[in-house]
Short mmCIF file of C-alpha atoms and ligand atoms in Angstrom, two decimals:
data_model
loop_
_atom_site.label_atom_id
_atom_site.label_comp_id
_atom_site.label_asym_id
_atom_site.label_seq_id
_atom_site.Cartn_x
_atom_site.Cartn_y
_atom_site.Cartn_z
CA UNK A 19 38.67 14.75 6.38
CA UNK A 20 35.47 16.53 5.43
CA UNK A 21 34.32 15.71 2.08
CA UNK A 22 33.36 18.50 0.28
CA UNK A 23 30.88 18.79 -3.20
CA UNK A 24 31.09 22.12 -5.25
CA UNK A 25 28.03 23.43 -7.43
CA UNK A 26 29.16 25.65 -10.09
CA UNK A 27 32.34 23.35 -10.51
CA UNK A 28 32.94 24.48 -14.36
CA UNK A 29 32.93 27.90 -13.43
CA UNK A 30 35.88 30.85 -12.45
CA UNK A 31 35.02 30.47 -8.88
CA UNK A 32 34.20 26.87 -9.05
CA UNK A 33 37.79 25.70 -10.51
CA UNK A 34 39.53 27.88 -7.24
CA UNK A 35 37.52 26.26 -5.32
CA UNK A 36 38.31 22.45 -6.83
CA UNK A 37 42.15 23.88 -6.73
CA UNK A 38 41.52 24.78 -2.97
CA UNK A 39 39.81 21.95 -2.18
CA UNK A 40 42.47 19.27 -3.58
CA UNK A 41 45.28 20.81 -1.85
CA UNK A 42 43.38 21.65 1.67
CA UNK A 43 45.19 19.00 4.35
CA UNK A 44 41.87 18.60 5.99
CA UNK A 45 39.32 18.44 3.06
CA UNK A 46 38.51 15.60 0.44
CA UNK A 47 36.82 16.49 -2.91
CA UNK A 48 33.37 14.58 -2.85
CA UNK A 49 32.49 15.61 -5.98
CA UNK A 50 31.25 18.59 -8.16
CA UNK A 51 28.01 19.84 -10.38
CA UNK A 52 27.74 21.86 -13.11
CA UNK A 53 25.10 22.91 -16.34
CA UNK A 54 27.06 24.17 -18.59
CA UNK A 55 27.69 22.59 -22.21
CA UNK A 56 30.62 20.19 -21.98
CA UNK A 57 31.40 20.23 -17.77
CA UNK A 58 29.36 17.09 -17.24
CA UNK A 59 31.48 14.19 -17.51
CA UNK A 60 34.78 16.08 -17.25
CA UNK A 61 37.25 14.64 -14.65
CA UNK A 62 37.50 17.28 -12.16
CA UNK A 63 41.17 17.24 -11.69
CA UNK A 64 41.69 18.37 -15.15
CA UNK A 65 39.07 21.17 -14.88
CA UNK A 66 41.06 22.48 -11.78
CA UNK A 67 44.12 22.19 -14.22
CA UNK A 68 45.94 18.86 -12.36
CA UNK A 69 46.32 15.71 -13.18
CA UNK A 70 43.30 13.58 -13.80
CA UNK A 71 41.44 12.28 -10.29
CA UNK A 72 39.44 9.82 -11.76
CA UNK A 73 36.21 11.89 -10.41
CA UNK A 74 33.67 13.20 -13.32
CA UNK A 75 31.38 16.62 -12.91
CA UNK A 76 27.82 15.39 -12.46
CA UNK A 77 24.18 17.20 -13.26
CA UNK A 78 22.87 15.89 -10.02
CA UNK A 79 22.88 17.96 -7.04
CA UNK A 80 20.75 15.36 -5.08
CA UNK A 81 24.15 12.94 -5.48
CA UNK A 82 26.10 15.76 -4.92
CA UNK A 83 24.58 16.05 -1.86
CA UNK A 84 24.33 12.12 -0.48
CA UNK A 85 28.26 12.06 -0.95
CA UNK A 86 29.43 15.47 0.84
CA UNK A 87 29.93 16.13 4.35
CA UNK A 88 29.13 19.59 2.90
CA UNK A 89 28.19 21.30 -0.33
CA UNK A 90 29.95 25.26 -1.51
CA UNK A 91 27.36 26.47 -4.01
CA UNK A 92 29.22 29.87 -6.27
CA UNK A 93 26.55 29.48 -9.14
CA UNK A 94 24.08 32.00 -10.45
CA UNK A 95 20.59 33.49 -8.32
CA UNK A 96 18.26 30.96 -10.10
CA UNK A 97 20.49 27.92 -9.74
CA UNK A 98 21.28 28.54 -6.09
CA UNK A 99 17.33 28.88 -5.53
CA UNK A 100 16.80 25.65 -7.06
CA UNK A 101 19.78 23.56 -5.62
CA UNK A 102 19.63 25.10 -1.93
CA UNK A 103 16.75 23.35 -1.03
CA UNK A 104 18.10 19.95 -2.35
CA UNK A 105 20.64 20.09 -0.14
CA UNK A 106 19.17 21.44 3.21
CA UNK A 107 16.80 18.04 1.76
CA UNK A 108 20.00 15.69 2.37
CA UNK A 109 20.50 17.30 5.92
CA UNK A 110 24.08 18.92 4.61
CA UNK A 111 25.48 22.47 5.45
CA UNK A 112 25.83 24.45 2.73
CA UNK A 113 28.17 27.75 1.73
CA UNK A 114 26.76 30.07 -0.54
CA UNK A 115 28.49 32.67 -2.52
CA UNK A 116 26.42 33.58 -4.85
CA UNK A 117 25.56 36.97 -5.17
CA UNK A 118 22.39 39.45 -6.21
CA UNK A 119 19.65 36.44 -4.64
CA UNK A 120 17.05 38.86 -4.42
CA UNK A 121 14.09 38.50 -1.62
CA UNK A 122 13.33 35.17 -3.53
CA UNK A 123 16.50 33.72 -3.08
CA UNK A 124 16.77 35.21 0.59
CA UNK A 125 13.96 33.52 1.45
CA UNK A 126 14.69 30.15 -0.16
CA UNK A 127 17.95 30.77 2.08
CA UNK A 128 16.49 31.56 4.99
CA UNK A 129 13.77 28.04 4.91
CA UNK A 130 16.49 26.38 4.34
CA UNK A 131 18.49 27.92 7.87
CA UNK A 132 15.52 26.08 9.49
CA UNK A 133 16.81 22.61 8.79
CA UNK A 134 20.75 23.14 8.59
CA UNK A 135 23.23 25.13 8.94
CA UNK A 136 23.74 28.16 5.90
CA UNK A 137 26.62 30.45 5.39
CA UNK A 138 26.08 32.90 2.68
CA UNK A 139 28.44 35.68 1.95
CA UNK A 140 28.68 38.15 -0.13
CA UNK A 141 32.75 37.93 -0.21
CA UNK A 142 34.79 35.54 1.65
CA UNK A 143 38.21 37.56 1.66
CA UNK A 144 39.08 37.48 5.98
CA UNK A 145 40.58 40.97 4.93
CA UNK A 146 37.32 42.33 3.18
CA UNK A 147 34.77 40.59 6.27
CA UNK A 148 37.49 43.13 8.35
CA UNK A 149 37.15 45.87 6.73
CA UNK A 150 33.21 45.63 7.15
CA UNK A 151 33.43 45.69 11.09
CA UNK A 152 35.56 48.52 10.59
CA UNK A 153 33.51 50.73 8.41
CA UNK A 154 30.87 50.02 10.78
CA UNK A 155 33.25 51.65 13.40
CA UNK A 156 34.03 54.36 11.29
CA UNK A 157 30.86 55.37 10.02
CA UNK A 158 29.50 55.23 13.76
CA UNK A 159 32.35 57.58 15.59
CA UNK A 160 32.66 59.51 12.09
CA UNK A 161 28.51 60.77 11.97
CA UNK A 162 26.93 62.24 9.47
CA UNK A 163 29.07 65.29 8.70
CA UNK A 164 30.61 62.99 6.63
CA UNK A 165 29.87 61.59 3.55
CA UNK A 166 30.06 58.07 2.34
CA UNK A 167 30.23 56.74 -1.17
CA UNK A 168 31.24 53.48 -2.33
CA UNK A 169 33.21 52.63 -5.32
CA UNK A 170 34.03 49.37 -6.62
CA UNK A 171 35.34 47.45 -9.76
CA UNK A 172 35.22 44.12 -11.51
CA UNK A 173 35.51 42.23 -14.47
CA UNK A 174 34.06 42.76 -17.60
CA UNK A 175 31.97 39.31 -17.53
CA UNK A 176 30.33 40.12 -14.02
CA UNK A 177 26.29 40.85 -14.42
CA UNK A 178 25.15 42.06 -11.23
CA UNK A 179 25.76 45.92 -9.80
CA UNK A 180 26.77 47.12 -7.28
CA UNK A 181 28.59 44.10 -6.15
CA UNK A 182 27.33 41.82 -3.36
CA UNK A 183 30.27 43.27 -1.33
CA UNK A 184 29.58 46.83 -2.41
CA UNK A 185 25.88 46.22 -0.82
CA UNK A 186 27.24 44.79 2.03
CA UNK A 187 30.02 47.56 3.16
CA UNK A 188 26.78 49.78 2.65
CA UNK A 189 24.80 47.72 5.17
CA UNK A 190 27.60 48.31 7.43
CA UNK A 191 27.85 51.96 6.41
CA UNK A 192 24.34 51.91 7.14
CA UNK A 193 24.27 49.63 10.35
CA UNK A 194 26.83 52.39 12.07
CA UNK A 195 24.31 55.24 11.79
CA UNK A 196 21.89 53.04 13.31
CA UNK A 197 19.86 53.02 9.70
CA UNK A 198 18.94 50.29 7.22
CA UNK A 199 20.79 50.31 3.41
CA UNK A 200 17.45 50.82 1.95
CA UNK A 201 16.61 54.01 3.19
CA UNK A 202 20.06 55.72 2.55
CA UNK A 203 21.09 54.29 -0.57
CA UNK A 204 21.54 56.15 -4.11
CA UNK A 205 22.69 53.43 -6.26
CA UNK A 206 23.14 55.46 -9.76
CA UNK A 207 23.44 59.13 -11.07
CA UNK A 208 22.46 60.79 -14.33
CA UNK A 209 21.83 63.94 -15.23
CA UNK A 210 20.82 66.54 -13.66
CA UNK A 211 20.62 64.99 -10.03
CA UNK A 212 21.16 68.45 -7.68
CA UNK A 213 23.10 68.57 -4.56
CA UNK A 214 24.07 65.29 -2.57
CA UNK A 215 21.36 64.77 -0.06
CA UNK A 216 22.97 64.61 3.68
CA UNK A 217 22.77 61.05 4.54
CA UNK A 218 22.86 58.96 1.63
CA UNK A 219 25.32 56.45 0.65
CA UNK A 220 26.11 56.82 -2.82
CA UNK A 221 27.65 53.68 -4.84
CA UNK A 222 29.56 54.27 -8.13
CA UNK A 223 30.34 50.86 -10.36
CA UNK A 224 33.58 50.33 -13.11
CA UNK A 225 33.41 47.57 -15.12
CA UNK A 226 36.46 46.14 -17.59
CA UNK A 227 39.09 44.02 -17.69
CA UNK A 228 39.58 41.30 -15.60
CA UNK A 229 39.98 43.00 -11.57
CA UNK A 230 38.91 40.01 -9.67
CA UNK A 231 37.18 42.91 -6.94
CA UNK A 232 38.36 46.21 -5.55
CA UNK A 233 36.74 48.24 -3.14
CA UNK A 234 36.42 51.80 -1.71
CA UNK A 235 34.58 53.24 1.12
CA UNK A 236 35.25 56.73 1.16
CA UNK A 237 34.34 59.36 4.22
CA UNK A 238 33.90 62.81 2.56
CA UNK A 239 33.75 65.78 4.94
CA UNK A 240 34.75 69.73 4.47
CA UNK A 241 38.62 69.62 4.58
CA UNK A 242 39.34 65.80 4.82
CA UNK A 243 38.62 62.42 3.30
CA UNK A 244 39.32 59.00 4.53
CA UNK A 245 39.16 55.90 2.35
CA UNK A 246 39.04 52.51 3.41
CA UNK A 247 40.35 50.34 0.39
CA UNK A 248 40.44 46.81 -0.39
CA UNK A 249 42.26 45.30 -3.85
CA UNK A 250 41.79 41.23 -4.54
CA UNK A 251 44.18 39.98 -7.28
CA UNK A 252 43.30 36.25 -7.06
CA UNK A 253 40.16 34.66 -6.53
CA UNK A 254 42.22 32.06 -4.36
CA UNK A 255 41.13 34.59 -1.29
CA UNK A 256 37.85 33.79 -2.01
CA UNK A 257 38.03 30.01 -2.52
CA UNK A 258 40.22 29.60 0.87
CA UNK A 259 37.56 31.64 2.65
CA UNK A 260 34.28 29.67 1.10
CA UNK A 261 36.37 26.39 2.25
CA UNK A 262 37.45 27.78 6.07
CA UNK A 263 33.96 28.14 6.21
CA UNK A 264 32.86 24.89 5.03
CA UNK A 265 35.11 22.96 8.00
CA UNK A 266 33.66 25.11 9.88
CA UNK A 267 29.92 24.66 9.39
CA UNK A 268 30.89 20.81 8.95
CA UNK A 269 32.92 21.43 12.24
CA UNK A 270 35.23 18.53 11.21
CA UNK A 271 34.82 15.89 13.52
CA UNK A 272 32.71 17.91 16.08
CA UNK A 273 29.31 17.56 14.76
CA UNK A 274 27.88 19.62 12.20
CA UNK A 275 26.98 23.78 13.17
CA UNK A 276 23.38 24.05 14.10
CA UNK A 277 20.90 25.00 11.99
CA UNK A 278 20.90 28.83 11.03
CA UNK A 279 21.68 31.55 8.88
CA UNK A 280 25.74 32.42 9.89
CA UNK A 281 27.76 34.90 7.86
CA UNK A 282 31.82 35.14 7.34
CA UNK A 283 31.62 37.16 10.73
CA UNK A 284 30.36 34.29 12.76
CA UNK A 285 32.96 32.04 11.00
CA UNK A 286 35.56 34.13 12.00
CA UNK A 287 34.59 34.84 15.46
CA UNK A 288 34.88 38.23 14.60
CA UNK A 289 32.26 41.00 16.03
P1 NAD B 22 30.91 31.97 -13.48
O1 NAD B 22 29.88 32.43 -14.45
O2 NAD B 22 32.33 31.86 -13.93
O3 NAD B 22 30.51 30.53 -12.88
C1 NAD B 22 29.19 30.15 -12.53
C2 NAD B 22 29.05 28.67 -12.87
O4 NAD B 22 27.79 28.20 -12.37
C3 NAD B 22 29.06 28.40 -14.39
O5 NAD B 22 30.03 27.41 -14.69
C4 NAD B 22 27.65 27.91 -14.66
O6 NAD B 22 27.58 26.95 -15.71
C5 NAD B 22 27.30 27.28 -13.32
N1 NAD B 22 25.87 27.04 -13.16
C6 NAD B 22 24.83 27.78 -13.63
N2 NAD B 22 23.66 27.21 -13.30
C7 NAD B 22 23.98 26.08 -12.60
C8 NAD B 22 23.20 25.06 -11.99
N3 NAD B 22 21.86 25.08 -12.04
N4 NAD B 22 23.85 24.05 -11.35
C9 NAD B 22 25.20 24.01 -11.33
N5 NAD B 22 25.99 24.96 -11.89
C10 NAD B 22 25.38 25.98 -12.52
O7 NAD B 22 30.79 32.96 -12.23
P2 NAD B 22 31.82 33.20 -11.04
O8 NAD B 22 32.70 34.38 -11.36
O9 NAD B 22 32.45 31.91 -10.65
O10 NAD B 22 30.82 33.71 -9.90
C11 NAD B 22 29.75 32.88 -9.45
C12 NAD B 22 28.98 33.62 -8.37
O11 NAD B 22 29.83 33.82 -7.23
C13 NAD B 22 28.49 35.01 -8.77
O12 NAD B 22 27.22 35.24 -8.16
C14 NAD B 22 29.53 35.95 -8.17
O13 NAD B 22 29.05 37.25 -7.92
C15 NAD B 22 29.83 35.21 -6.90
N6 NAD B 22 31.10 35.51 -6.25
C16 NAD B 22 31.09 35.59 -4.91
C17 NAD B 22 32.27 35.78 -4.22
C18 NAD B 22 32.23 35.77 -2.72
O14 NAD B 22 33.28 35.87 -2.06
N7 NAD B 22 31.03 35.65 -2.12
C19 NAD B 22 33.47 35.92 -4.90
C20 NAD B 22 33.47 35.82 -6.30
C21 NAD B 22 32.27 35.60 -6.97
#
């Protein structure tokens, strides 16, 4: 069994992943951590909505971290910053899916590759980490005759845009004309913009109700589009992803993953 502690435990991702965890054959809840008024203290089987485990939410990542074979951290940009080191500290692996980091949190990801093993993702659906290898394919035998945009919606309670997975079917856009995000991207229009500049990838964001994550990459040309689509109802995708990737980086019984920076793609075995 590979004990597992979740950061971000009171949260809508954090309570999947307690579900996920409890019912997972081969996992064993080690605990969980959380800030936010009230979580501390509560027994963590009733915040997944079960029966009580006798196991309280903590403030202490450092505990956290002595009693987990690994730690899942789906928090917010500062708090992953500040707990990622703690852990990589304790000499545990540690899943990250906590979106918008920013170069500081990339880099605070990236020290902490040096001393164990990191998976960060920006969505841990198998279907979406697919779909990313395949709009690299497309966008690579497609060329740039045709256009790509990206569309995507979520909830009304989500802060960052585009999404973390938005950015990252765009890296693949990107990665299969050879180019990097950053030089191709258009991330809002207003106005009075002119004509679309060949090239770009152009992102378009919804916000409203409570769509757990959809996603469109569509391939514009003269006479024909193609749209790559994906549509999450449940969360539970991501939670069973974030934990398939835990075992793995804790490699259940097989010694823990090297050090290093790994994404869903690596987990997956999938080029
Ligand atoms: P949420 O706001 O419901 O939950 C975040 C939780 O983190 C809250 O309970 C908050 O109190 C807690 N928190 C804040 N600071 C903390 C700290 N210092 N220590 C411990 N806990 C702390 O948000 P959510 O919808 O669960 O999403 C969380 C993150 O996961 C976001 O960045 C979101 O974009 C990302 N996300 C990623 C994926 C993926 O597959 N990679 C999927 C869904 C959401």
């Amino acid at each position: 069994m590979v004990k597992i502690g979740i950061l971000g435990c009171g949260g809508r991702m954090g309570r999947m992943l307690l579900v996920e965890t409890l019912d997972h054959p081969e996992a064993e809840l080690a605990g969980g951590v959380d800030v936010a008024p009230g979580i501390a203290g509560q027994d963590l089987g009733l915040l997944a909505g079960r029966d009580s485990i006798g196991l309280a939410a903590s403030g202490d990542v450092a505990a956290l971290a002595a009693v987990s074979d690994v730690v899942i951290d789906f928090t917010l940009p500062h708090a992953t910053i500040a707990s990622t080191p703690i852990v990589a500290a304790a000499g545990k692996p540690i899943v990250i899916g906590t979106t918008a980091l920013g170069d500081a949190g990339n880099a605070v990801l990236a020290a902490a590759a040096q001393q164990v093993a990191v998976v960060w993702a920006a969505n841990f659906s198998l279907a979406v980490n697919l779909l990313l290898g395949l709009t690299e394919q497309v966008a690579r035998t497609l060329g740039p005759d045709y256009d790509i945009e990206i569309l995507e919606m979520h909830h009304r309670t989500k802060i960052d845009a585009p999404s973390g997975t938005a950015l990252a079917f765009g890296r693949a856009a990107a990665a299969g004309r050879g180019a990097a995000l950053e030089d191709l991207w258009v991330k809002t229009r207003d106005g009075v913009t002119g004509p679309r500049t060949s090239g770009t990838i152009g992102f378009a964001t919804l916000r409203g109700g409570d769509v757990a994550g959809d996603h469109s990459v569509i391939f514009a040309a003269a006479g024909e589009r193609l749209e790559l689509v994906h549509k999450a109802s449940d969360r539970r995708v991501f939670a069973r992803g974030a934990i398939r990737a835990a075992l793995w980086a804790a490699s259940n019984g097989t010694g823990e993953k090297a050090p290093g920076l790994y994404g869903m793609r690596e987990v997956l075995g999938v080029n």
